[in-house]
Amino acid sequence: FTSYDYTAFYETVVPQALEQMMDFEADRMRNLILNDDVIATERDVILEERRSRIDSNPQAVLGEEVDATLWQNQPYRIPVIGWMQEMEKLNRADAQAFYDKYYTPNNAVLVVAGDVEPQVVKALAEKTYGKVARGPDLPPRIRPVEPEQNTRRTVTLADARVSVPNFSTQWVVPSYHTAKAGEAEALDLLAEILGGGSRSRLYQQLVVKQGIAAEAGAFFQGPMLDATNFTVYGAPRGDAKLADVQAAVEAEVARIASEGVTSGELEKAKDRFVRSMIFARDKQDSMANIYGATLATGGNVRDVEEWPGRIRKVTADEVRQVAARYLNLNHSTSGYLLPQAGN
Amino acid sequence: FTSYDYTAFYETVVPQALEQMMDFEADRMRNLILNDDVIATERDVILEERRSRIDSNPQAVLGEEVDATLWQNQPYRIPVIGWMQEMEKLNRADAQAFYDKYYTPNNAVLVVAGDVEPQVVKALAEKTYGKVARGPDLPPRIRPVEPEQNTRRTVTLADARVSVPNFSTQWVVPSYHTAKAGEAEALDLLAEILGGGSRSRLYQQLVVKQGIAAEAGAFFQGPMLDATNFTVYGAPRGDAKLADVQAAVEAEVARIASEGVTSGELEKAKDRFVRSMIFARDKQDSMANIYGATLATGGNVRDVEEWPGRIRKVTADEVRQVAARYLNLNHSTSGYLLPQAGN
């Protein structure tokens, strides 16, 4: 898969097949044959993928234009799959240039997780990837950064295929890679306490107590190379109006920014986080994914290992502070997915 | 001055000084000395210009974020002066690279207007600019184009310095360079009839008859290299609400899209256009500017000369058609400048 900051290839095999798989993968890192036929076929595949996953899905169409509105300079405004009119023009020369530049051992992170011994994997890596010549040095990953945001923005899509409306509000916030010490951890806990599941404030208040929302939540995209987004969302239930749901979500955000969180809910959120990390590391594919994502977005192995300890150190006031500092509605971007007027 | 598509240097001198001026200008096209002192001073100048013209002016701050919201891929989303955080990092190497690449005779248009003879100017040009070596070939001017727009977007800035609110709504429309034959001319006439001055529908309806608007109008930025924008705007007067002014502006847009324009107002708009072109050509600086802007955005001398004839040929139905085709509120971007809540 390809995400905003990196492309990952992953495979699961029995330990005995590891050497052969690494041999194959090392070979296709530099020796892929890209001819016009392959490119034409693959371009048709991604165009069809775009048509089916994005263009025929109003939520995805809205999401793209919300991203391009939230991000006014940084590359996250560009869809990972690309804009249709540009994808149509991609050719063999583009693919070859990209492959030659980026698919090199000096631009790759190899993560092996499972029932293996480090020294055996290291020997295998030297025997396989180690034979691949180093590629040209890559330029530093310096990318356009966001200007200061000064406005409140909205993006609205009304579509006949929509029956229940929904909204999301997003803010530009620091990622683990760009944040000052402790801020990304506080944002992670803020998202968890505010809207991280059925125990969260948004769920309890809007879905359970007030009964106005079919769904309500929050998330924070921490492991990104550049500044990232913090998102709240909701959809009404029954006769409730979307505007009421949004107002109730915003009230919960404002309440945390002014009153903070309790030490009880903070401790419970930390427990859930640390537990979910333990569960994740229990599965070899998610463990590999955590290390790969961290290393590909500017972090290192120690960051992964020390993360539970850094989460434990976050104070209730630090959670309140990041809410107050970053979740300012006057500098936010909201997306609205609505039924067609008249429906 | 620098606009989105080109930079222009202009001077007005007596005919006797023309040769000396051309000699100076030909010299500084290639022989400018850019040292660190010059760059540091000039960077401070543009930073200060940005602070005073943009950052201390809420309308300009809003305008930048409206542009970056309207344009989601095309470079017009980037302010001409630049984003502050990027301007701060500009250095001698950046300036030198830009100068070496773009300040070449093979990337320049020389326009001389005034009491001169073509063959004399041509001889002078050969004697001055003609001595300057051709620079490296420039890459084709292929730039990212807009994806299909599917949403209605808003950008809102509330600021304590604002007393009277205002709004604008913008659409992505073809420019003279990208339009099918006749469409840009129809858009020019549409802007003139809808909101091109005190005889326009918006002015007559909102300012004169209903008395709800302090200002209301429309404009079309035709001479651009890429797709461009069509804009309507308004501000309330007295007790009128901004929302009422916007609704009245949108009603006039919808009325033209459904009912079209009368042949009487179309002929008067054509007369005003052709007359303003004659007046513009009467002044040597605006005449030079018209030719320079056209040639720098993909047009040629014949385009300028044939423009009045092409305007004359536009039919009332063609004006209605471009309004119906392009001015769809579901695919528009509005900017709102508001007083601070509580003011």
XYZ file of C-alpha atoms in Angstrom:
686
model
C 0.000 0.000 0.000
C 0.958 3.636 -0.405
C 0.291 6.214 2.292
C 1.128 9.928 2.252
C 4.727 9.489 3.358
C 5.790 6.055 2.190
C 4.980 2.947 0.176
C 5.013 -0.403 1.952
C 5.273 -3.903 0.501
C 4.405 -6.632 2.945
C 4.189 -10.401 2.849
C 3.573 -13.143 5.365
C 5.413 -16.439 4.906
C 6.611 -19.390 6.966
C 10.125 -18.844 8.414
C 11.607 -21.406 5.991
C 10.516 -19.278 3.002
C 12.024 -16.063 4.363
C 15.266 -16.315 2.428
C 13.564 -16.959 -0.890
C 11.099 -14.103 -0.335
C 13.871 -11.676 0.595
C 15.740 -12.778 -2.494
C 12.705 -12.049 -4.709
C 12.056 -8.704 -3.053
C 15.691 -7.615 -3.277
C 15.601 -8.472 -6.973
C 12.470 -6.453 -7.717
C 13.842 -3.472 -5.811
C 16.129 -2.694 -8.776
C 15.469 -5.103 -11.595
C 11.803 -4.545 -12.360
C 11.110 -4.377 -16.087
C 8.766 -1.518 -16.851
C 7.664 -1.692 -20.460
C 4.850 0.164 -22.163
C 2.469 -2.808 -21.951
C 2.938 -3.186 -18.198
C 2.456 0.535 -17.701
C -0.689 0.732 -19.837
C -2.242 -2.174 -17.938
C -1.305 -0.848 -14.517
C -2.491 2.657 -15.393
C -5.872 1.226 -16.329
C -5.913 -0.603 -12.993
C -5.309 2.555 -10.949
C -7.749 4.617 -13.050
C -10.396 1.988 -12.403
C -9.433 1.927 -8.728
C -9.884 5.688 -8.584
C -13.265 5.506 -10.335
C -14.579 2.804 -8.036
C -13.075 3.899 -4.712
C -13.225 7.683 -5.029
C -15.312 9.028 -7.880
C -18.291 6.767 -7.264
C -18.223 7.375 -3.495
C -19.507 10.793 -2.357
C -17.794 10.477 1.030
C -14.447 9.920 -0.692
C -14.993 12.768 -3.182
C -15.782 15.087 -0.276
C -12.775 13.800 1.655
C -10.395 14.695 -1.178
C -11.680 18.241 -1.417
C -11.650 18.662 2.381
C -8.000 17.582 2.407
C -7.162 19.997 -0.414
C -8.906 22.763 1.564
C -7.368 21.954 4.949
C -3.862 21.772 3.441
C -3.093 24.851 1.433
C 0.578 24.241 0.766
C 1.753 20.946 2.238
C 1.642 17.880 -0.075
C -1.030 16.086 2.004
C -3.490 18.161 -0.023
C -2.787 15.814 -2.960
C -4.713 12.507 -2.932
C -2.449 9.501 -2.459
C -3.876 7.878 -5.589
C -3.516 11.145 -7.548
C -5.892 13.447 -9.443
C -7.582 11.718 -12.370
C -6.375 14.169 -15.026
C -2.761 13.600 -13.958
C -3.039 9.835 -13.563
C -4.285 9.614 -17.152
C -1.027 11.097 -18.396
C 1.360 8.912 -16.412
C 3.697 7.003 -18.696
C 6.603 4.599 -18.713
C 9.182 7.374 -18.402
C 7.472 8.753 -15.260
C 7.316 5.321 -13.659
C 10.907 4.487 -14.567
C 12.195 7.806 -13.186
C 10.301 7.308 -9.931
C 11.463 3.714 -9.615
C 15.098 4.574 -10.324
C 15.094 7.426 -7.840
C 13.212 5.975 -4.887
C 13.366 2.177 -5.102
C 16.869 1.860 -3.724
C 18.288 0.070 -0.685
C 19.459 3.415 0.721
C 15.833 4.600 0.732
C 14.245 1.485 2.210
C 13.469 0.142 5.667
C 13.293 -3.647 6.026
C 11.187 -4.869 8.933
C 10.982 -8.583 9.716
C 8.686 -9.641 12.540
C 7.938 -13.153 13.700
C 9.595 -16.303 14.940
C 13.084 -15.439 13.716
C 16.483 -14.664 15.223
C 17.955 -11.181 14.622
C 21.380 -12.427 13.604
C 19.867 -14.889 11.118
C 17.711 -12.139 9.537
C 20.700 -9.838 9.390
C 22.776 -12.469 7.601
C 19.905 -13.076 5.156
C 19.557 -9.338 4.542
C 23.239 -9.059 3.719
C 22.980 -12.034 1.396
C 19.935 -10.641 -0.462
C 19.401 -6.856 -0.212
C 23.109 -6.489 0.567
C 23.931 -7.485 -2.992
C 21.836 -4.663 -4.442
C 23.951 -1.645 -5.363
C 23.330 1.546 -3.503
C 21.248 4.037 -5.539
C 21.956 7.725 -6.013
C 21.735 9.795 -2.841
C 18.255 11.108 -2.217
C 17.605 14.793 -1.716
C 16.614 15.764 1.848
C 12.893 15.273 2.557
C 12.161 18.980 2.781
C 8.611 19.704 1.722
C 6.434 22.808 1.505
C 5.018 23.586 4.946
C 1.664 25.092 5.800
C 1.355 28.838 6.145
C -0.356 30.139 9.288
C -4.086 29.365 9.067
C -6.352 32.351 9.700
C -9.797 31.273 8.523
C -12.666 28.921 9.145
C -13.363 26.844 6.044
C -16.194 24.575 4.955
C -16.582 22.111 2.103
C -20.064 20.832 1.274
C -21.153 18.028 -1.021
C -24.851 17.280 -1.552
C -25.473 14.018 -3.372
C -28.566 11.984 -4.198
C -26.883 8.808 -2.889
C -26.607 10.231 0.655
C -29.409 9.396 3.102
C -27.902 10.288 6.503
C -25.803 13.461 6.537
C -22.529 13.725 8.429
C -19.832 16.248 9.188
C -16.188 16.329 10.193
C -14.030 19.178 11.459
C -10.275 19.044 11.030
C -7.393 21.049 12.399
C -3.741 21.270 11.427
C -1.736 19.976 14.420
C 1.836 18.752 14.921
C 2.692 15.106 14.216
C 5.050 12.924 16.235
C 7.783 14.054 13.863
C 7.124 17.822 14.076
C 5.759 18.215 17.629
C 7.533 19.610 20.645
C 8.278 16.916 23.262
C 5.064 15.488 24.708
C 2.582 17.345 22.473
C 1.869 14.484 20.089
C 1.387 12.126 23.030
C -1.060 14.640 24.576
C -2.922 14.882 21.244
C -3.159 11.091 21.092
C -4.692 11.022 24.586
C -6.973 13.956 23.770
C -8.352 12.067 20.756
C -8.827 8.954 22.867
C -10.627 10.752 25.720
C -12.674 12.973 23.413
C -13.711 10.451 20.808
C -11.702 7.245 20.807
C -14.475 4.689 21.175
C -17.605 3.891 23.146
C -16.114 5.101 26.455
C -15.212 8.497 24.998
C -16.913 11.774 25.909
C -18.383 12.279 22.434
C -19.884 8.808 22.332
C -21.180 8.912 25.876
C -22.594 12.418 25.578
C -24.048 12.412 22.033
C -24.873 8.779 21.329
C -25.719 7.463 24.791
C -26.997 10.403 26.883
C -28.460 12.907 24.417
C -29.297 10.238 21.847
C -28.908 12.738 18.998
C -26.015 11.066 17.164
C -25.710 7.795 15.259
C -21.959 8.233 15.508
C -19.501 10.707 16.973
C -15.772 10.484 17.523
C -12.294 11.914 17.128
C -8.924 10.812 15.817
C -5.360 12.044 15.541
C -2.993 10.946 12.752
C 0.213 10.978 14.785
C 2.802 9.082 12.743
C 3.266 11.499 9.817
C 6.391 13.212 8.521
C 4.856 16.701 8.284
C 2.210 18.531 10.340
C -0.896 16.383 10.545
C -4.618 16.594 11.265
C -6.855 16.170 14.296
C -10.437 15.314 13.348
C -13.815 15.219 15.085
C -16.929 13.885 13.351
C -20.554 13.028 13.836
C -23.836 12.036 12.191
C -27.366 12.595 13.502
C -29.834 9.932 14.555
C -33.603 10.013 14.076
C -35.010 13.526 13.940
C -31.859 15.213 15.217
C -30.295 17.837 12.950
C -26.718 17.729 11.718
C -26.210 21.258 13.067
C -27.217 20.110 16.564
C -24.759 17.231 16.424
C -21.992 19.561 15.275
C -22.811 22.071 18.031
C -22.742 19.305 20.637
C -19.386 17.995 19.344
C -17.943 21.505 19.419
C -19.245 22.026 22.947
C -17.318 18.940 24.095
C -14.167 20.214 22.413
C -14.588 23.619 24.088
C -15.248 21.991 27.449
C -11.960 20.070 27.355
C -10.095 23.185 26.226
C -11.446 25.174 29.170
C -11.970 22.617 31.948
C -9.512 19.886 30.984
C -9.866 16.171 31.630
C -10.122 14.285 34.905
C -7.235 12.258 36.218
C -9.518 9.210 36.206
C -10.319 9.365 32.512
C -6.699 10.207 31.697
C -5.434 7.106 33.502
C -8.027 4.911 31.833
C -7.120 6.324 28.408
C -3.431 5.648 29.076
C -4.267 2.084 30.100
C -6.250 1.525 26.887
C -3.418 2.939 24.796
C -0.658 0.950 26.385
C -2.801 -2.178 26.274
C -3.594 -1.684 22.591
C 0.128 -1.306 21.920
C 0.772 -4.596 23.665
C -1.980 -6.277 21.647
C -0.630 -4.736 18.437
C 2.860 -6.028 19.156
C 1.408 -9.428 19.767
C 0.503 -9.695 16.084
C 3.546 -9.848 13.870
C 2.043 -7.840 10.993
C 0.881 -4.914 13.139
C 4.172 -4.947 15.056
C 6.075 -4.713 11.748
C 3.739 -1.970 10.637
C 4.311 0.138 13.772
C 8.071 -0.016 13.354
C 7.912 0.581 9.599
C 5.564 3.570 9.876
C 7.672 5.139 12.647
C 10.954 4.683 10.813
C 9.501 5.943 7.512
C 8.187 9.142 9.115
C 11.350 10.294 10.808
C 11.283 8.252 14.009
C 13.559 5.472 15.240
C 13.366 2.168 17.091
C 13.757 3.868 20.474
C 10.718 6.046 19.739
C 8.599 2.930 19.432
C 10.031 1.352 22.555
C 9.778 4.471 24.709
C 6.299 5.444 23.514
C 4.343 3.723 26.333
C 6.531 5.506 28.904
C 6.020 8.871 27.210
C 2.253 8.298 27.133
C 2.352 7.524 30.880
C 4.044 10.867 31.590
C 1.378 13.096 29.958
C -0.476 15.233 32.517
C -4.136 16.262 32.463
C -3.074 19.862 32.014
C -1.001 18.987 28.948
C -4.107 17.440 27.379
C -6.103 20.586 28.123
C -3.303 22.748 26.724
C -3.118 21.022 23.329
C -6.915 21.239 23.018
C -6.840 24.959 23.818
C -3.841 25.624 21.581
C -4.818 23.682 18.473
C -8.581 23.073 18.391
C -9.610 26.649 17.559
C -12.816 26.659 15.506
C -11.836 29.939 13.827
C -8.943 28.078 12.207
C -10.665 24.846 11.260
C -11.956 23.080 8.150
C -15.319 21.301 8.179
C -16.692 18.908 5.590
C -20.450 18.302 5.188
C -21.956 15.386 3.322
C -25.628 16.113 2.715
C -28.551 14.475 0.967
C -29.583 16.286 -2.221
C -31.889 19.218 -1.415
C -35.467 18.055 -1.790
C -34.682 14.476 -0.664
C 5.372 44.058 -11.087
C 4.847 40.320 -10.881
C 1.501 38.708 -11.653
C 0.587 35.029 -11.595
C 1.934 34.269 -15.063
C 4.680 36.784 -15.722
C 6.905 39.538 -14.381
C 6.872 42.912 -16.177
C 9.404 45.715 -16.055
C 8.138 48.993 -17.452
C 9.516 52.484 -17.905
C 8.333 55.659 -19.537
C 10.944 57.883 -21.196
C 11.157 60.498 -23.932
C 11.825 58.939 -27.387
C 15.414 60.284 -27.399
C 16.232 58.245 -24.276
C 14.832 54.993 -25.699
C 18.169 53.642 -26.912
C 19.934 54.276 -23.630
C 17.094 52.700 -21.664
C 17.011 49.618 -23.877
C 20.756 49.358 -23.475
C 20.451 49.432 -19.666
C 17.605 46.922 -19.655
C 19.376 44.528 -22.029
C 22.385 44.672 -19.722
C 20.469 43.872 -16.563
C 18.673 40.993 -18.271
C 21.836 38.889 -17.931
C 24.500 40.829 -16.043
C 22.838 41.554 -12.734
C 25.146 40.989 -9.770
C 23.331 39.143 -7.015
C 25.476 39.059 -3.895
C 24.461 38.116 -0.372
C 24.117 41.755 0.727
C 21.728 42.594 -2.102
C 19.678 39.480 -1.415
C 19.453 40.093 2.349
C 18.273 43.653 1.766
C 15.739 42.709 -0.905
C 14.423 39.808 1.148
C 13.779 42.197 4.026
C 11.965 44.478 1.577
C 9.589 41.759 0.375
C 9.029 40.425 3.913
C 8.070 43.924 5.001
C 5.889 44.271 1.900
C 4.116 41.063 2.810
C 3.626 42.157 6.422
C 2.200 45.531 5.461
C 0.158 44.569 2.383
C -1.103 41.123 3.368
C -0.648 40.185 7.002
C -1.923 43.460 8.423
C -4.896 43.562 6.032
C -7.738 41.146 6.879
C -9.177 41.390 3.349
C -5.847 40.345 1.874
C -5.374 37.511 4.395
C -8.832 36.238 3.534
C -8.129 36.617 -0.196
C -5.047 34.402 0.024
C -6.913 31.606 1.786
C -9.873 31.911 -0.620
C -7.458 31.507 -3.544
C -5.811 28.505 -1.905
C -9.277 26.995 -1.379
C -10.642 27.757 -4.857
C -7.516 26.329 -6.522
C -6.778 22.875 -5.235
C -4.012 21.933 -7.645
C -3.203 24.753 -10.077
C -0.399 27.153 -9.035
C -2.742 30.173 -8.715
C -3.396 28.845 -5.194
C 0.075 30.180 -4.266
C 0.231 33.925 -3.445
C 2.265 35.897 -5.989
C 4.404 37.343 -3.194
C 4.824 33.893 -1.599
C 4.064 32.353 1.795
C 5.951 34.037 4.639
C 7.674 30.879 5.889
C 9.088 30.222 2.411
C 10.062 33.822 1.678
C 12.116 33.858 4.880
C 14.289 31.063 3.525
C 14.963 32.515 0.075
C 18.671 32.952 -0.520
C 21.209 34.036 -3.126
C 21.359 30.596 -4.739
C 17.557 30.559 -5.241
C 17.573 34.021 -6.776
C 20.544 33.262 -9.021
C 18.996 30.018 -10.264
C 15.699 31.765 -11.045
C 17.466 34.645 -12.755
C 19.690 32.378 -14.850
C 16.771 30.226 -15.925
C 14.076 32.789 -16.694
C 15.758 36.150 -17.367
C 16.793 35.351 -20.920
C 15.975 36.990 -24.255
C 14.321 33.774 -25.415
C 11.852 34.056 -22.514
C 11.054 37.766 -22.844
C 8.569 39.907 -24.747
C 9.642 43.478 -25.526
C 6.768 45.913 -26.034
C 7.475 49.509 -27.065
C 4.496 51.846 -27.350
C 4.548 55.544 -28.167
C 5.716 58.008 -30.756
C 8.234 55.700 -32.406
C 8.703 53.984 -35.767
C 8.655 50.155 -35.821
C 11.767 49.835 -37.962
C 13.700 52.185 -35.659
C 12.662 50.227 -32.572
C 13.557 46.976 -34.294
C 17.025 48.257 -35.131
C 17.476 49.434 -31.538
C 16.324 46.078 -30.215
C 18.879 44.283 -32.376
C 21.588 46.664 -31.225
C 20.753 46.204 -27.515
C 18.857 43.015 -26.623
C 20.179 41.429 -29.823
C 23.663 41.369 -28.297
C 22.508 39.318 -25.317
C 23.239 35.612 -25.714
C 20.303 33.264 -25.890
C 19.752 31.420 -22.604
C 19.095 27.722 -22.131
C 15.834 26.480 -23.653
C 12.945 26.722 -21.238
C 10.836 23.692 -20.381
C 7.277 23.809 -21.781
C 4.854 25.775 -19.576
C 2.894 22.715 -18.492
C 1.433 23.230 -15.059
C -0.770 21.181 -12.750
C -4.404 21.623 -13.755
C -7.468 21.658 -11.560
C -9.308 18.435 -10.862
C -13.078 18.467 -11.391
C -14.684 20.526 -8.626
C -17.535 18.777 -6.800
C -18.164 20.850 -3.693
C -19.322 24.191 -2.377
C -16.624 25.766 -0.225
C -16.527 28.702 2.169
C -13.691 30.570 3.853
C -14.523 32.908 6.744
C -12.369 35.452 8.527
C -13.739 37.427 11.469
C -11.513 40.302 12.527
C -11.835 43.159 14.998
C -10.684 45.656 12.340
C -13.689 44.902 10.091
C -16.731 47.158 10.432
C -18.770 46.385 7.290
C -18.829 42.712 6.288
C -18.513 41.581 2.674
C -18.540 38.400 0.641
C -17.305 37.138 -2.694
C -18.119 33.969 -4.610
C -15.675 32.592 -7.146
C -15.857 29.928 -9.816
C -13.180 28.183 -11.859
C -13.809 29.142 -15.513
C -11.742 29.012 -18.710
C -9.362 31.867 -19.544
C -8.738 33.318 -22.999
C -5.895 30.845 -23.288
C -7.832 27.713 -22.262
C -11.378 28.513 -23.478
C -13.165 27.129 -26.483
C -13.666 29.776 -29.197
C -15.982 32.538 -28.008
C -16.411 31.367 -24.387
C -13.944 33.791 -22.823
C -15.509 36.674 -24.774
C -18.959 35.581 -23.513
C -17.609 35.450 -19.940
C -16.197 38.957 -20.352
C -19.614 40.229 -21.458
C -21.366 38.283 -18.723
C -19.188 39.964 -16.082
C -19.858 43.363 -17.662
C -23.631 42.919 -17.820
C -23.908 41.249 -14.417
C -21.603 43.471 -12.439
C -19.278 45.635 -14.503
C -20.125 49.062 -13.135
C -23.011 51.311 -12.230
C -25.084 50.258 -15.263
C -24.808 46.573 -14.377
C -27.656 44.398 -13.091
C -26.074 43.855 -9.676
C -25.502 47.555 -9.119
C -28.904 48.610 -10.422
C -30.801 45.909 -8.534
C -28.955 45.810 -5.185
C -27.519 49.300 -4.766
C -30.068 51.439 -6.613
C -33.435 49.641 -6.476
C -33.373 47.455 -3.344
C -30.909 49.728 -1.562
C -29.528 46.792 0.439
C -25.936 46.895 -0.826
C -23.118 49.391 -0.409
C -21.396 47.646 -3.288
C -22.049 44.722 -5.615
C -20.303 43.629 -8.777
C -18.628 40.935 -10.844
C -15.382 40.423 -12.695
C -13.655 37.908 -14.945
C -9.866 37.528 -15.115
C -9.609 36.641 -18.809
C -5.942 37.027 -19.766
C -4.445 34.150 -17.790
C -2.401 31.170 -18.953
C -4.373 28.528 -17.035
C -8.050 28.239 -16.070
C -9.105 31.397 -14.276
C -11.781 32.727 -11.930
C -15.107 34.503 -12.298
C -16.074 36.463 -9.181
C -19.192 38.149 -7.806
C -19.110 40.200 -4.613
C -21.184 42.468 -2.392
C -21.402 44.290 0.934
C -24.530 45.352 2.831
C -25.683 48.901 3.504
C -27.451 50.149 6.636
C -29.459 47.464 8.387
C -29.283 44.974 5.522
C -27.738 41.602 6.295
C -24.799 40.125 4.410
C -26.843 36.963 3.794
C -29.563 39.015 2.076
C -27.017 40.684 -0.189
C -25.515 37.313 -1.085
C -28.952 35.839 -1.790
C -29.805 38.803 -4.029
C -26.492 38.482 -5.908
C -27.075 34.759 -6.394
C -30.604 35.433 -7.615
C -29.225 37.717 -10.349
C -26.712 35.058 -11.377
C -29.469 32.442 -11.532
C -31.714 34.779 -13.505
C -29.105 35.261 -16.236
C -28.401 31.529 -16.326
C -32.096 30.776 -16.860
C -33.476 33.791 -18.728
C -30.364 35.178 -20.426
C -29.631 38.805 -21.240
C -31.511 41.222 -23.494
C -30.106 42.220 -26.857
C -30.212 45.842 -25.691
C -27.967 45.321 -22.686
C -25.705 43.041 -24.697
C -25.135 45.721 -27.367
C -24.509 48.390 -24.743
C -22.015 46.129 -22.955
C -20.218 45.480 -26.256
C -20.072 49.220 -26.924
C -18.592 49.890 -23.480
C -16.014 47.137 -23.974
C -14.906 48.207 -27.416
C -14.838 51.842 -26.320
C -12.741 51.020 -23.247
C -10.320 49.154 -25.512
C -10.020 52.237 -27.712
C -9.424 54.415 -24.663
C -6.885 51.931 -23.310
C -4.999 51.916 -26.615
C -4.959 55.686 -26.526
C -2.632 55.595 -23.524
C 0.743 54.191 -24.404
C 1.308 52.429 -21.074
C -2.020 50.602 -21.071
C -1.616 49.738 -24.751
C 1.793 48.209 -24.016
C 0.308 46.387 -21.053
C -2.499 44.829 -23.127
C -0.055 43.459 -25.701
C 2.415 42.323 -23.053
C -0.213 40.536 -20.951
C -1.697 38.811 -24.002
C 1.653 37.650 -25.353
C 2.823 36.469 -21.922
C -0.294 34.329 -21.403
C -0.238 32.392 -24.656
C -1.887 34.879 -27.032
C -0.491 36.755 -30.002
C -0.727 40.186 -31.639
C -3.650 39.106 -33.805
C -5.610 38.109 -30.679
C -5.381 41.690 -29.461
C -6.323 43.146 -32.827
C -9.217 40.788 -33.462
C -10.614 40.981 -29.932
C -13.148 43.789 -30.596
C -14.515 41.838 -33.583
C -14.811 38.662 -31.511
C -16.626 40.566 -28.755
C -19.051 41.925 -31.379
C -19.910 38.384 -32.499
C -21.023 37.060 -29.064
C -24.763 36.289 -28.964
C -27.138 36.717 -26.028
C -27.577 32.966 -25.875
C -23.820 32.415 -25.612
C -23.786 34.700 -22.558
C -26.627 32.731 -20.985
C -24.860 29.466 -21.788
C -21.582 30.331 -20.031
C -23.543 31.527 -16.989
C -25.491 28.258 -16.883
C -22.430 26.114 -17.560
C -19.928 27.675 -15.168
C -21.708 29.629 -12.419
C -23.015 26.626 -10.477
C -23.285 27.439 -6.763
C -22.736 23.792 -5.819
C -19.221 24.100 -7.252
C -18.248 27.516 -5.954
C -15.999 29.038 -3.317
C -17.200 31.939 -1.154
C -15.144 34.169 1.103
C -16.683 36.049 4.044
C -15.041 38.937 5.843
C -16.892 39.553 9.099
C -16.598 41.832 12.113
C -15.504 40.005 15.251
C -18.464 38.343 16.957
C -19.763 40.650 19.654
C -18.790 43.833 17.739
